[in-house]
Amino acid sequence: DAGITQSPRHKVTETGTPVTLRCHQTENHRYMYWYRQDPGHGLRLIHYSYGVKDTDKGEVSDGYSVSRSKTEDFLLTLESATSSQTSVYFCAIRRDTSNYGYTFGSGTRLTVV
Amino acid sequence: AQKITQTQPGMFVQEKEAVTLDCTYDTSDQSYGLFWYKQPSSGEMIFLIYQGSYDEQNATEGRYSLNFQKARKSANLVISASQLGDSAMYFCAMYSGGGADGLTFGKGTHLIIQP
């Protein structure tokens, strides 16, 4: 839907290991976002990108890094996964329309054991 | 910084009744946008409706309408003639300024429609 693909869809990993989640878009949008969703918190912004190699921190960026070497791919890396990073991760794009048309990927469910 | 408050963690409504989900917001920007998203149990985020801060009329999309009261900083979602398929989490969200730094979300309301 809307050309956004998140991979993997599900992942279980061990504490202390690095993990990379991928967001791929096919529509060449400039702005891309990573959110995490936890019960009782809604969605919270981790990092966002406004172009190739241009990224910035969001509300809950500690323990996460991102990279955007191509317009179509936005990678989220958990440098050393902790149990507190167990969450559902959503990628989103912003369209160049009057309402910006924020559209979300299907999400990645990450469990850190 | 902007903030979204949804004060109803959960709601039970009879099928075919109208539903109002509350949302208040806070921002110092004059230019902003307000959104409602639906998240069914399958997990995807579905866009429902948008209201711009300079829009003079309340937004409507089919059975959804947004009751925008700018002075009160509220943006309530109204669902007319609720259906069983409306059972889901509903999130209010906003951007402010240029919107480059994404959306700020409320904590959501879990709506259950009862037959």
mmCIF file with all atom_site columns, C-alpha atoms in Angstrom:
data_model
loop_
_atom_site.group_PDB
_atom_site.id
_atom_site.type_symbol
_atom_site.label_atom_id
_atom_site.label_alt_id
_atom_site.label_comp_id
_atom_site.label_asym_id
_atom_site.label_entity_id
_atom_site.label_seq_id
_atom_site.pdbx_PDB_ins_code
_atom_site.Cartn_x
_atom_site.Cartn_y
_atom_site.Cartn_z
_atom_site.occupancy
_atom_site.B_iso_or_equiv
_atom_site.pdbx_formal_charge
_atom_site.auth_seq_id
_atom_site.auth_comp_id
_atom_site.auth_asym_id
_atom_site.auth_atom_id
_atom_site.pdbx_PDB_model_num
ATOM 1   C CA . ASP A 1 1   ? 0.000   0.000   0.000  1.00 0.00 ? 1   ASP A CA 1
ATOM 2   C CA . ALA A 1 2   ? 1.320   3.467   -0.946 1.00 0.00 ? 2   ALA A CA 1
ATOM 3   C CA . GLY A 1 3   ? 4.640   1.859   -1.956 1.00 0.00 ? 3   GLY A CA 1
ATOM 4   C CA . ILE A 1 4   ? 6.032   1.461   1.564  1.00 0.00 ? 4   ILE A CA 1
ATOM 5   C CA . THR A 1 5   ? 7.562   -1.852  2.555  1.00 0.00 ? 5   THR A CA 1
ATOM 6   C CA . GLN A 1 6   ? 8.975   -2.644  5.957  1.00 0.00 ? 6   GLN A CA 1
ATOM 7   C CA . SER A 1 7   ? 11.244  -5.609  6.575  1.00 0.00 ? 7   SER A CA 1
ATOM 8   C CA . PRO A 1 8   ? 11.292  -7.813  8.444  1.00 0.00 ? 8   PRO A CA 1
ATOM 9   C CA . ARG A 1 9   ? 7.658   -7.914  9.578  1.00 0.00 ? 9   ARG A CA 1
ATOM 10  C CA . HIS A 1 10  ? 8.557   -9.818  12.714 1.00 0.00 ? 10  HIS A CA 1
ATOM 11  C CA . LYS A 1 11  ? 11.845  -10.341 14.495 1.00 0.00 ? 11  LYS A CA 1
ATOM 12  C CA . VAL A 1 12  ? 13.002  -11.878 17.758 1.00 0.00 ? 12  VAL A CA 1
ATOM 13  C CA . THR A 1 13  ? 16.499  -10.981 18.850 1.00 0.00 ? 13  THR A CA 1
ATOM 14  C CA . GLU A 1 14  ? 18.684  -11.302 21.929 1.00 0.00 ? 14  GLU A CA 1
ATOM 15  C CA . THR A 1 15  ? 19.663  -8.521  24.269 1.00 0.00 ? 15  THR A CA 1
ATOM 16  C CA . GLY A 1 16  ? 22.902  -6.868  23.239 1.00 0.00 ? 16  GLY A CA 1
ATOM 17  C CA . THR A 1 17  ? 22.751  -7.739  19.556 1.00 0.00 ? 17  THR A CA 1
ATOM 18  C CA . PRO A 1 18  ? 22.521  -5.121  16.814 1.00 0.00 ? 18  PRO A CA 1
ATOM 19  C CA . VAL A 1 19  ? 19.341  -5.058  14.757 1.00 0.00 ? 19  VAL A CA 1
ATOM 20  C CA . THR A 1 20  ? 18.531  -3.209  11.548 1.00 0.00 ? 20  THR A CA 1
ATOM 21  C CA . LEU A 1 21  ? 15.036  -2.551  10.285 1.00 0.00 ? 21  LEU A CA 1
ATOM 22  C CA . ARG A 1 22  ? 14.461  -1.459  6.725  1.00 0.00 ? 22  ARG A CA 1
ATOM 23  C CA . CYS A 1 23  ? 11.894  0.862   5.191  1.00 0.00 ? 23  CYS A CA 1
ATOM 24  C CA . HIS A 1 24  ? 11.662  0.958   1.417  1.00 0.00 ? 24  HIS A CA 1
ATOM 25  C CA . GLN A 1 25  ? 9.520   3.344   -0.627 1.00 0.00 ? 25  GLN A CA 1
ATOM 26  C CA . THR A 1 26  ? 8.875   3.315   -4.340 1.00 0.00 ? 26  THR A CA 1
ATOM 27  C CA . GLU A 1 27  ? 7.480   6.845   -4.737 1.00 0.00 ? 27  GLU A CA 1
ATOM 28  C CA . ASN A 1 28  ? 10.598  9.022   -4.288 1.00 0.00 ? 28  ASN A CA 1
ATOM 29  C CA . HIS A 1 29  ? 9.310   11.018  -1.302 1.00 0.00 ? 29  HIS A CA 1
ATOM 30  C CA . ARG A 1 30  ? 11.803  13.261  0.422  1.00 0.00 ? 30  ARG A CA 1
ATOM 31  C CA . TYR A 1 31  ? 10.581  12.870  4.018  1.00 0.00 ? 31  TYR A CA 1
ATOM 32  C CA . MET A 1 32  ? 10.663  9.561   5.870  1.00 0.00 ? 32  MET A CA 1
ATOM 33  C CA . TYR A 1 33  ? 10.053  8.765   9.531  1.00 0.00 ? 33  TYR A CA 1
ATOM 34  C CA . TRP A 1 34  ? 10.532  6.006   12.088 1.00 0.00 ? 34  TRP A CA 1
ATOM 35  C CA . TYR A 1 35  ? 8.058   5.659   14.955 1.00 0.00 ? 35  TYR A CA 1
ATOM 36  C CA . ARG A 1 36  ? 7.672   3.166   17.749 1.00 0.00 ? 36  ARG A CA 1
ATOM 37  C CA . GLN A 1 37  ? 4.330   2.154   19.219 1.00 0.00 ? 37  GLN A CA 1
ATOM 38  C CA . ASP A 1 38  ? 3.942   0.967   22.780 1.00 0.00 ? 38  ASP A CA 1
ATOM 39  C CA . PRO A 1 39  ? 0.775   0.368   24.788 1.00 0.00 ? 39  PRO A CA 1
ATOM 40  C CA . GLY A 1 40  ? -0.355  3.547   26.521 1.00 0.00 ? 40  GLY A CA 1
ATOM 41  C CA . HIS A 1 41  ? 1.988   5.761   24.500 1.00 0.00 ? 41  HIS A CA 1
ATOM 42  C CA . GLY A 1 42  ? 0.581   5.998   21.017 1.00 0.00 ? 42  GLY A CA 1
ATOM 43  C CA . LEU A 1 43  ? 3.239   6.479   18.346 1.00 0.00 ? 43  LEU A CA 1
ATOM 44  C CA . ARG A 1 44  ? 6.428   8.287   19.202 1.00 0.00 ? 44  ARG A CA 1
ATOM 45  C CA . LEU A 1 45  ? 8.964   9.638   16.729 1.00 0.00 ? 45  LEU A CA 1
ATOM 46  C CA . ILE A 1 46  ? 12.427  8.074   16.822 1.00 0.00 ? 46  ILE A CA 1
ATOM 47  C CA . HIS A 1 47  ? 14.232  9.681   13.874 1.00 0.00 ? 47  HIS A CA 1
ATOM 48  C CA . TYR A 1 48  ? 13.319  11.284  10.603 1.00 0.00 ? 48  TYR A CA 1
ATOM 49  C CA . SER A 1 49  ? 14.997  12.086  7.307  1.00 0.00 ? 49  SER A CA 1
ATOM 50  C CA . TYR A 1 50  ? 14.523  15.019  4.963  1.00 0.00 ? 50  TYR A CA 1
ATOM 51  C CA . GLY A 1 51  ? 16.756  13.757  2.207  1.00 0.00 ? 51  GLY A CA 1
ATOM 52  C CA . VAL A 1 52  ? 19.677  11.500  1.376  1.00 0.00 ? 52  VAL A CA 1
ATOM 53  C CA . LYS A 1 53  ? 22.150  11.630  4.267  1.00 0.00 ? 53  LYS A CA 1
ATOM 54  C CA . ASP A 1 54  ? 19.977  14.243  6.039  1.00 0.00 ? 54  ASP A CA 1
ATOM 55  C CA . THR A 1 55  ? 18.497  12.958  9.284  1.00 0.00 ? 55  THR A CA 1
ATOM 56  C CA . ASP A 1 56  ? 17.458  14.306  12.646 1.00 0.00 ? 56  ASP A CA 1
ATOM 57  C CA . LYS A 1 57  ? 16.436  13.017  16.060 1.00 0.00 ? 57  LYS A CA 1
ATOM 58  C CA . GLY A 1 58  ? 12.930  12.647  17.325 1.00 0.00 ? 58  GLY A CA 1
ATOM 59  C CA . GLU A 1 59  ? 11.450  12.341  20.774 1.00 0.00 ? 59  GLU A CA 1
ATOM 60  C CA . VAL A 1 60  ? 12.838  8.904   21.649 1.00 0.00 ? 60  VAL A CA 1
ATOM 61  C CA . SER A 1 61  ? 16.119  8.598   19.733 1.00 0.00 ? 61  SER A CA 1
ATOM 62  C CA . ASP A 1 62  ? 18.383  7.204   22.468 1.00 0.00 ? 62  ASP A CA 1
ATOM 63  C CA . GLY A 1 63  ? 19.718  3.778   21.511 1.00 0.00 ? 63  GLY A CA 1
ATOM 64  C CA . TYR A 1 64  ? 18.798  4.171   17.856 1.00 0.00 ? 64  TYR A CA 1
ATOM 65  C CA . SER A 1 65  ? 20.623  5.333   14.771 1.00 0.00 ? 65  SER A CA 1
ATOM 66  C CA . VAL A 1 66  ? 19.435  5.780   11.189 1.00 0.00 ? 66  VAL A CA 1
ATOM 67  C CA . SER A 1 67  ? 20.904  5.985   7.735  1.00 0.00 ? 67  SER A CA 1
ATOM 68  C CA . ARG A 1 68  ? 19.611  7.086   4.362  1.00 0.00 ? 68  ARG A CA 1
ATOM 69  C CA . SER A 1 69  ? 22.078  6.491   1.577  1.00 0.00 ? 69  SER A CA 1
ATOM 70  C CA . LYS A 1 70  ? 19.365  6.322   -1.108 1.00 0.00 ? 70  LYS A CA 1
ATOM 71  C CA . THR A 1 71  ? 16.073  8.159   -1.413 1.00 0.00 ? 71  THR A CA 1
ATOM 72  C CA . GLU A 1 72  ? 14.106  4.926   -1.329 1.00 0.00 ? 72  GLU A CA 1
ATOM 73  C CA . ASP A 1 73  ? 15.636  3.338   1.775  1.00 0.00 ? 73  ASP A CA 1
ATOM 74  C CA . PHE A 1 74  ? 15.576  4.481   5.398  1.00 0.00 ? 74  PHE A CA 1
ATOM 75  C CA . LEU A 1 75  ? 17.289  2.138   7.852  1.00 0.00 ? 75  LEU A CA 1
ATOM 76  C CA . LEU A 1 76  ? 16.778  2.047   11.608 1.00 0.00 ? 76  LEU A CA 1
ATOM 77  C CA . THR A 1 77  ? 19.503  0.389   13.692 1.00 0.00 ? 77  THR A CA 1
ATOM 78  C CA . LEU A 1 78  ? 19.316  -0.640  17.310 1.00 0.00 ? 78  LEU A CA 1
ATOM 79  C CA . GLU A 1 79  ? 22.964  -0.563  18.182 1.00 0.00 ? 79  GLU A CA 1
ATOM 80  C CA . SER A 1 80  ? 22.676  -2.951  21.142 1.00 0.00 ? 80  SER A CA 1
ATOM 81  C CA . ALA A 1 81  ? 19.112  -4.139  21.585 1.00 0.00 ? 81  ALA A CA 1
ATOM 82  C CA . THR A 1 82  ? 17.525  -3.977  25.038 1.00 0.00 ? 82  THR A CA 1
ATOM 83  C CA . SER A 1 83  ? 14.241  -5.370  26.312 1.00 0.00 ? 83  SER A CA 1
ATOM 84  C CA . SER A 1 84  ? 12.874  -1.822  26.520 1.00 0.00 ? 84  SER A CA 1
ATOM 85  C CA . GLN A 1 85  ? 13.130  -1.658  22.727 1.00 0.00 ? 85  GLN A CA 1
ATOM 86  C CA . THR A 1 86  ? 10.576  -4.429  22.330 1.00 0.00 ? 86  THR A CA 1
ATOM 87  C CA . SER A 1 87  ? 7.922   -2.597  20.352 1.00 0.00 ? 87  SER A CA 1
ATOM 88  C CA . VAL A 1 88  ? 6.143   -2.238  17.066 1.00 0.00 ? 88  VAL A CA 1
ATOM 89  C CA . TYR A 1 89  ? 8.066   -0.015  14.674 1.00 0.00 ? 89  TYR A CA 1
ATOM 90  C CA . PHE A 1 90  ? 6.367   1.966   11.934 1.00 0.00 ? 90  PHE A CA 1
ATOM 91  C CA . CYS A 1 91  ? 7.917   3.730   8.999  1.00 0.00 ? 91  CYS A CA 1
ATOM 92  C CA . ALA A 1 92  ? 6.076   6.633   7.371  1.00 0.00 ? 92  ALA A CA 1
ATOM 93  C CA . ILE A 1 93  ? 6.461   8.919   4.392  1.00 0.00 ? 93  ILE A CA 1
ATOM 94  C CA . ARG A 1 94  ? 5.192   12.438  3.864  1.00 0.00 ? 94  ARG A CA 1
ATOM 95  C CA . ARG A 1 95  ? 3.658   13.274  0.510  1.00 0.00 ? 95  ARG A CA 1
ATOM 96  C CA . ASP A 1 96  ? 3.886   16.621  -1.211 1.00 0.00 ? 96  ASP A CA 1
ATOM 97  C CA . THR A 1 97  ? 0.149   17.274  -1.013 1.00 0.00 ? 97  THR A CA 1
ATOM 98  C CA . SER A 1 98  ? -1.827  20.003  0.740  1.00 0.00 ? 98  SER A CA 1
ATOM 99  C CA . ASN A 1 99  ? -2.306  17.840  3.818  1.00 0.00 ? 99  ASN A CA 1
ATOM 100 C CA . TYR A 1 100 ? 1.117   16.174  3.517  1.00 0.00 ? 100 TYR A CA 1
ATOM 101 C CA . GLY A 1 101 ? -0.588  12.819  3.423  1.00 0.00 ? 101 GLY A CA 1
ATOM 102 C CA . TYR A 1 102 ? 1.473   10.982  5.995  1.00 0.00 ? 102 TYR A CA 1
ATOM 103 C CA . THR A 1 103 ? 1.271   7.290   5.093  1.00 0.00 ? 103 THR A CA 1
ATOM 104 C CA . PHE A 1 104 ? 2.480   4.418   7.203  1.00 0.00 ? 104 PHE A CA 1
ATOM 105 C CA . GLY A 1 105 ? 4.023   1.072   6.465  1.00 0.00 ? 105 GLY A CA 1
ATOM 106 C CA . SER A 1 106 ? 2.598   -2.141  7.892  1.00 0.00 ? 106 SER A CA 1
ATOM 107 C CA . GLY A 1 107 ? 4.925   -2.175  10.880 1.00 0.00 ? 107 GLY A CA 1
ATOM 108 C CA . THR A 1 108 ? 7.676   -4.417  12.256 1.00 0.00 ? 108 THR A CA 1
ATOM 109 C CA . ARG A 1 109 ? 7.065   -6.275  15.506 1.00 0.00 ? 109 ARG A CA 1
ATOM 110 C CA . LEU A 1 110 ? 10.394  -6.556  17.330 1.00 0.00 ? 110 LEU A CA 1
ATOM 111 C CA . THR A 1 111 ? 10.871  -8.664  20.441 1.00 0.00 ? 111 THR A CA 1
ATOM 112 C CA . VAL A 1 112 ? 14.099  -8.432  22.397 1.00 0.00 ? 112 VAL A CA 1
ATOM 113 C CA . VAL A 1 113 ? 14.625  -11.401 24.745 1.00 0.00 ? 113 VAL A CA 1
ATOM 114 C CA . ALA B 2 1   ? 6.530   21.689  21.212 1.00 0.00 ? 1   ALA B CA 1
ATOM 115 C CA . GLN B 2 2   ? 3.130   20.345  20.321 1.00 0.00 ? 2   GLN B CA 1
ATOM 116 C CA . LYS B 2 3   ? 1.001   18.004  22.390 1.00 0.00 ? 3   LYS B CA 1
ATOM 117 C CA . ILE B 2 4   ? -2.093  15.900  21.741 1.00 0.00 ? 4   ILE B CA 1
ATOM 118 C CA . THR B 2 5   ? -4.407  14.748  24.522 1.00 0.00 ? 5   THR B CA 1
ATOM 119 C CA . GLN B 2 6   ? -6.996  12.014  24.144 1.00 0.00 ? 6   GLN B CA 1
ATOM 120 C CA . THR B 2 7   ? -8.856  11.628  27.417 1.00 0.00 ? 7   THR B CA 1
ATOM 121 C CA . GLN B 2 8   ? -10.916 8.519   26.612 1.00 0.00 ? 8   GLN B CA 1
ATOM 122 C CA . PRO B 2 9   ? -8.791  5.369   26.901 1.00 0.00 ? 9   PRO B CA 1
ATOM 123 C CA . GLY B 2 10  ? -11.759 3.202   25.956 1.00 0.00 ? 10  GLY B CA 1
ATOM 124 C CA . MET B 2 11  ? -15.356 3.519   24.807 1.00 0.00 ? 11  MET B CA 1
ATOM 125 C CA . PHE B 2 12  ? -18.263 1.127   24.345 1.00 0.00 ? 12  PHE B CA 1
ATOM 126 C CA . VAL B 2 13  ? -20.958 2.189   21.906 1.00 0.00 ? 13  VAL B CA 1
ATOM 127 C CA . GLN B 2 14  ? -24.057 0.476   20.556 1.00 0.00 ? 14  GLN B CA 1
ATOM 128 C CA . GLU B 2 15  ? -24.111 -0.260  16.860 1.00 0.00 ? 15  GLU B CA 1
ATOM 129 C CA . LYS B 2 16  ? -25.774 2.460   14.748 1.00 0.00 ? 16  LYS B CA 1
ATOM 130 C CA . GLU B 2 17  ? -25.226 5.132   17.381 1.00 0.00 ? 17  GLU B CA 1
ATOM 131 C CA . ALA B 2 18  ? -23.081 8.184   16.687 1.00 0.00 ? 18  ALA B CA 1
ATOM 132 C CA . VAL B 2 19  ? -19.693 8.348   18.394 1.00 0.00 ? 19  VAL B CA 1
ATOM 133 C CA . THR B 2 20  ? -17.579 11.318  19.394 1.00 0.00 ? 20  THR B CA 1
ATOM 134 C CA . LEU B 2 21  ? -13.911 10.759  20.157 1.00 0.00 ? 21  LEU B CA 1
ATOM 135 C CA . ASP B 2 22  ? -12.253 13.634  21.974 1.00 0.00 ? 22  ASP B CA 1
ATOM 136 C CA . CYS B 2 23  ? -8.958  15.261  21.055 1.00 0.00 ? 23  CYS B CA 1
ATOM 137 C CA . THR B 2 24  ? -7.389  18.437  22.348 1.00 0.00 ? 24  THR B CA 1
ATOM 138 C CA . TYR B 2 25  ? -4.125  19.840  21.118 1.00 0.00 ? 25  TYR B CA 1
ATOM 139 C CA . ASP B 2 26  ? -1.538  22.390  22.094 1.00 0.00 ? 26  ASP B CA 1
ATOM 140 C CA . THR B 2 27  ? 0.811   24.288  19.835 1.00 0.00 ? 27  THR B CA 1
ATOM 141 C CA . SER B 2 28  ? 2.188   27.791  19.569 1.00 0.00 ? 28  SER B CA 1
ATOM 142 C CA . ASP B 2 29  ? 2.234   27.685  15.767 1.00 0.00 ? 29  ASP B CA 1
ATOM 143 C CA . GLN B 2 30  ? -0.482  29.356  13.715 1.00 0.00 ? 30  GLN B CA 1
ATOM 144 C CA . SER B 2 31  ? -0.096  26.863  10.901 1.00 0.00 ? 31  SER B CA 1
ATOM 145 C CA . TYR B 2 32  ? -0.803  23.240  11.756 1.00 0.00 ? 32  TYR B CA 1
ATOM 146 C CA . GLY B 2 33  ? -2.737  20.207  10.648 1.00 0.00 ? 33  GLY B CA 1
ATOM 147 C CA . LEU B 2 34  ? -4.812  17.686  12.552 1.00 0.00 ? 34  LEU B CA 1
ATOM 148 C CA . PHE B 2 35  ? -5.356  14.059  11.607 1.00 0.00 ? 35  PHE B CA 1
ATOM 149 C CA . TRP B 2 36  ? -7.291  11.059  12.750 1.00 0.00 ? 36  TRP B CA 1
ATOM 150 C CA . TYR B 2 37  ? -6.033  7.541   12.108 1.00 0.00 ? 37  TYR B CA 1
ATOM 151 C CA . LYS B 2 38  ? -7.735  4.218   12.706 1.00 0.00 ? 38  LYS B CA 1
ATOM 152 C CA . GLN B 2 39  ? -5.765  1.162   13.779 1.00 0.00 ? 39  GLN B CA 1
ATOM 153 C CA . PRO B 2 40  ? -7.746  -2.104  13.615 1.00 0.00 ? 40  PRO B CA 1
ATOM 154 C CA . SER B 2 41  ? -6.574  -5.239  15.354 1.00 0.00 ? 41  SER B CA 1
ATOM 155 C CA . SER B 2 42  ? -4.554  -6.136  12.251 1.00 0.00 ? 42  SER B CA 1
ATOM 156 C CA . GLY B 2 43  ? -2.230  -3.267  13.131 1.00 0.00 ? 43  GLY B CA 1
ATOM 157 C CA . GLU B 2 44  ? -2.095  -1.013  10.084 1.00 0.00 ? 44  GLU B CA 1
ATOM 158 C CA . MET B 2 45  ? -2.536  2.745   10.422 1.00 0.00 ? 45  MET B CA 1
ATOM 159 C CA . ILE B 2 46  ? -5.427  3.948   8.276  1.00 0.00 ? 46  ILE B CA 1
ATOM 160 C CA . PHE B 2 47  ? -5.852  7.656   7.521  1.00 0.00 ? 47  PHE B CA 1
ATOM 161 C CA . LEU B 2 48  ? -9.400  8.860   8.181  1.00 0.00 ? 48  LEU B CA 1
ATOM 162 C CA . ILE B 2 49  ? -9.599  12.630  8.013  1.00 0.00 ? 49  ILE B CA 1
ATOM 163 C CA . TYR B 2 50  ? -7.565  15.845  7.994  1.00 0.00 ? 50  TYR B CA 1
ATOM 164 C CA . GLN B 2 51  ? -8.226  19.418  9.127  1.00 0.00 ? 51  GLN B CA 1
ATOM 165 C CA . GLY B 2 52  ? -5.920  22.328  8.405  1.00 0.00 ? 52  GLY B CA 1
ATOM 166 C CA . SER B 2 53  ? -5.678  25.173  10.893 1.00 0.00 ? 53  SER B CA 1
ATOM 167 C CA . TYR B 2 54  ? -6.817  27.697  8.284  1.00 0.00 ? 54  TYR B CA 1
ATOM 168 C CA . ASP B 2 55  ? -9.727  25.615  7.021  1.00 0.00 ? 55  ASP B CA 1
ATOM 169 C CA . GLU B 2 56  ? -12.918 27.436  7.874  1.00 0.00 ? 56  GLU B CA 1
ATOM 170 C CA . GLN B 2 57  ? -15.226 24.466  7.465  1.00 0.00 ? 57  GLN B CA 1
ATOM 171 C CA . ASN B 2 58  ? -15.147 21.237  9.396  1.00 0.00 ? 58  ASN B CA 1
ATOM 172 C CA . ALA B 2 59  ? -13.697 18.371  7.397  1.00 0.00 ? 59  ALA B CA 1
ATOM 173 C CA . THR B 2 60  ? -15.947 15.478  6.387  1.00 0.00 ? 60  THR B CA 1
ATOM 174 C CA . GLU B 2 61  ? -15.144 12.117  4.819  1.00 0.00 ? 61  GLU B CA 1
ATOM 175 C CA . GLY B 2 62  ? -18.152 9.848   4.431  1.00 0.00 ? 62  GLY B CA 1
ATOM 176 C CA . ARG B 2 63  ? -19.314 8.842   7.919  1.00 0.00 ? 63  ARG B CA 1
ATOM 177 C CA . TYR B 2 64  ? -16.426 10.703  9.538  1.00 0.00 ? 64  TYR B CA 1
ATOM 178 C CA . SER B 2 65  ? -16.433 14.363  10.425 1.00 0.00 ? 65  SER B CA 1
ATOM 179 C CA . LEU B 2 66  ? -14.041 16.448  12.419 1.00 0.00 ? 66  LEU B CA 1
ATOM 180 C CA . ASN B 2 67  ? -15.526 18.945  14.865 1.00 0.00 ? 67  ASN B CA 1
ATOM 181 C CA . PHE B 2 68  ? -12.833 21.625  14.812 1.00 0.00 ? 68  PHE B CA 1
ATOM 182 C CA . GLN B 2 69  ? -13.061 24.262  17.534 1.00 0.00 ? 69  GLN B CA 1
ATOM 183 C CA . LYS B 2 70  ? -9.970  26.378  17.134 1.00 0.00 ? 70  LYS B CA 1
ATOM 184 C CA . ALA B 2 71  ? -10.460 28.618  20.162 1.00 0.00 ? 71  ALA B CA 1
ATOM 185 C CA . ARG B 2 72  ? -10.841 25.586  22.383 1.00 0.00 ? 72  ARG B CA 1
ATOM 186 C CA . LYS B 2 73  ? -8.006  23.763  20.605 1.00 0.00 ? 73  LYS B CA 1
ATOM 187 C CA . SER B 2 74  ? -10.149 20.719  20.090 1.00 0.00 ? 74  SER B CA 1
ATOM 188 C CA . ALA B 2 75  ? -10.498 18.421  17.098 1.00 0.00 ? 75  ALA B CA 1
ATOM 189 C CA . ASN B 2 76  ? -13.055 15.765  17.948 1.00 0.00 ? 76  ASN B CA 1
ATOM 190 C CA . LEU B 2 77  ? -13.816 12.927  15.555 1.00 0.00 ? 77  LEU B CA 1
ATOM 191 C CA . VAL B 2 78  ? -17.474 12.148  14.986 1.00 0.00 ? 78  VAL B CA 1
ATOM 192 C CA . ILE B 2 79  ? -18.484 8.813   13.493 1.00 0.00 ? 79  ILE B CA 1
ATOM 193 C CA . SER B 2 80  ? -22.113 8.712   12.404 1.00 0.00 ? 80  SER B CA 1
ATOM 194 C CA . ALA B 2 81  ? -24.123 5.486   12.434 1.00 0.00 ? 81  ALA B CA 1
ATOM 195 C CA . SER B 2 82  ? -21.389 3.317   13.916 1.00 0.00 ? 82  SER B CA 1
ATOM 196 C CA . GLN B 2 83  ? -20.751 -0.168  12.544 1.00 0.00 ? 83  GLN B CA 1
ATOM 197 C CA . LEU B 2 84  ? -19.155 -3.266  14.046 1.00 0.00 ? 84  LEU B CA 1
ATOM 198 C CA . GLY B 2 85  ? -16.174 -2.718  11.743 1.00 0.00 ? 85  GLY B CA 1
ATOM 199 C CA . ASP B 2 86  ? -15.487 0.604   13.443 1.00 0.00 ? 86  ASP B CA 1
ATOM 200 C CA . SER B 2 87  ? -14.131 -1.269  16.469 1.00 0.00 ? 87  SER B CA 1
ATOM 201 C CA . ALA B 2 88  ? -10.457 -0.239  16.597 1.00 0.00 ? 88  ALA B CA 1
ATOM 202 C CA . MET B 2 89  ? -7.920  2.083   18.169 1.00 0.00 ? 89  MET B CA 1
ATOM 203 C CA . TYR B 2 90  ? -8.244  5.685   17.058 1.00 0.00 ? 90  TYR B CA 1
ATOM 204 C CA . PHE B 2 91  ? -5.392  8.143   17.163 1.00 0.00 ? 91  PHE B CA 1
ATOM 205 C CA . CYS B 2 92  ? -5.459  11.902  16.904 1.00 0.00 ? 92  CYS B CA 1
ATOM 206 C CA . ALA B 2 93  ? -2.269  13.449  15.544 1.00 0.00 ? 93  ALA B CA 1
ATOM 207 C CA . MET B 2 94  ? -0.912  16.780  14.431 1.00 0.00 ? 94  MET B CA 1
ATOM 208 C CA . TYR B 2 95  ? 1.929   18.499  12.704 1.00 0.00 ? 95  TYR B CA 1
ATOM 209 C CA . SER B 2 96  ? 2.790   22.122  13.251 1.00 0.00 ? 96  SER B CA 1
ATOM 210 C CA . GLY B 2 97  ? 4.846   24.642  11.378 1.00 0.00 ? 97  GLY B CA 1
ATOM 211 C CA . GLY B 2 98  ? 6.199   23.169  8.178  1.00 0.00 ? 98  GLY B CA 1
ATOM 212 C CA . GLY B 2 99  ? 5.486   19.640  9.255  1.00 0.00 ? 99  GLY B CA 1
ATOM 213 C CA . ALA B 2 100 ? 8.932   18.386  8.366  1.00 0.00 ? 100 ALA B CA 1
ATOM 214 C CA . ASP B 2 101 ? 9.469   16.787  11.754 1.00 0.00 ? 101 ASP B CA 1
ATOM 215 C CA . GLY B 2 102 ? 6.513   14.495  11.473 1.00 0.00 ? 102 GLY B CA 1
ATOM 216 C CA . LEU B 2 103 ? 3.347   13.939  13.441 1.00 0.00 ? 103 LEU B CA 1
ATOM 217 C CA . THR B 2 104 ? 2.773   14.051  17.173 1.00 0.00 ? 104 THR B CA 1
ATOM 218 C CA . PHE B 2 105 ? 0.260   11.459  18.337 1.00 0.00 ? 105 PHE B CA 1
ATOM 219 C CA . GLY B 2 106 ? -2.133  11.154  21.220 1.00 0.00 ? 106 GLY B CA 1
ATOM 220 C CA . LYS B 2 107 ? -2.272  7.950   23.228 1.00 0.00 ? 107 LYS B CA 1
ATOM 221 C CA . GLY B 2 108 ? -5.362  6.736   21.465 1.00 0.00 ? 108 GLY B CA 1
ATOM 222 C CA . THR B 2 109 ? -8.909  5.667   22.220 1.00 0.00 ? 109 THR B CA 1
ATOM 223 C CA . HIS B 2 110 ? -9.985  2.040   22.023 1.00 0.00 ? 110 HIS B CA 1
ATOM 224 C CA . LEU B 2 111 ? -13.481 2.023   20.546 1.00 0.00 ? 111 LEU B CA 1
ATOM 225 C CA . ILE B 2 112 ? -15.639 -1.092  20.801 1.00 0.00 ? 112 ILE B CA 1
ATOM 226 C CA . ILE B 2 113 ? -18.923 -1.220  18.934 1.00 0.00 ? 113 ILE B CA 1
ATOM 227 C CA . GLN B 2 114 ? -21.452 -3.575  20.477 1.00 0.00 ? 114 GLN B CA 1
ATOM 228 C CA . PRO B 2 115 ? -24.252 -5.248  18.495 1.00 0.00 ? 115 PRO B CA 1
#
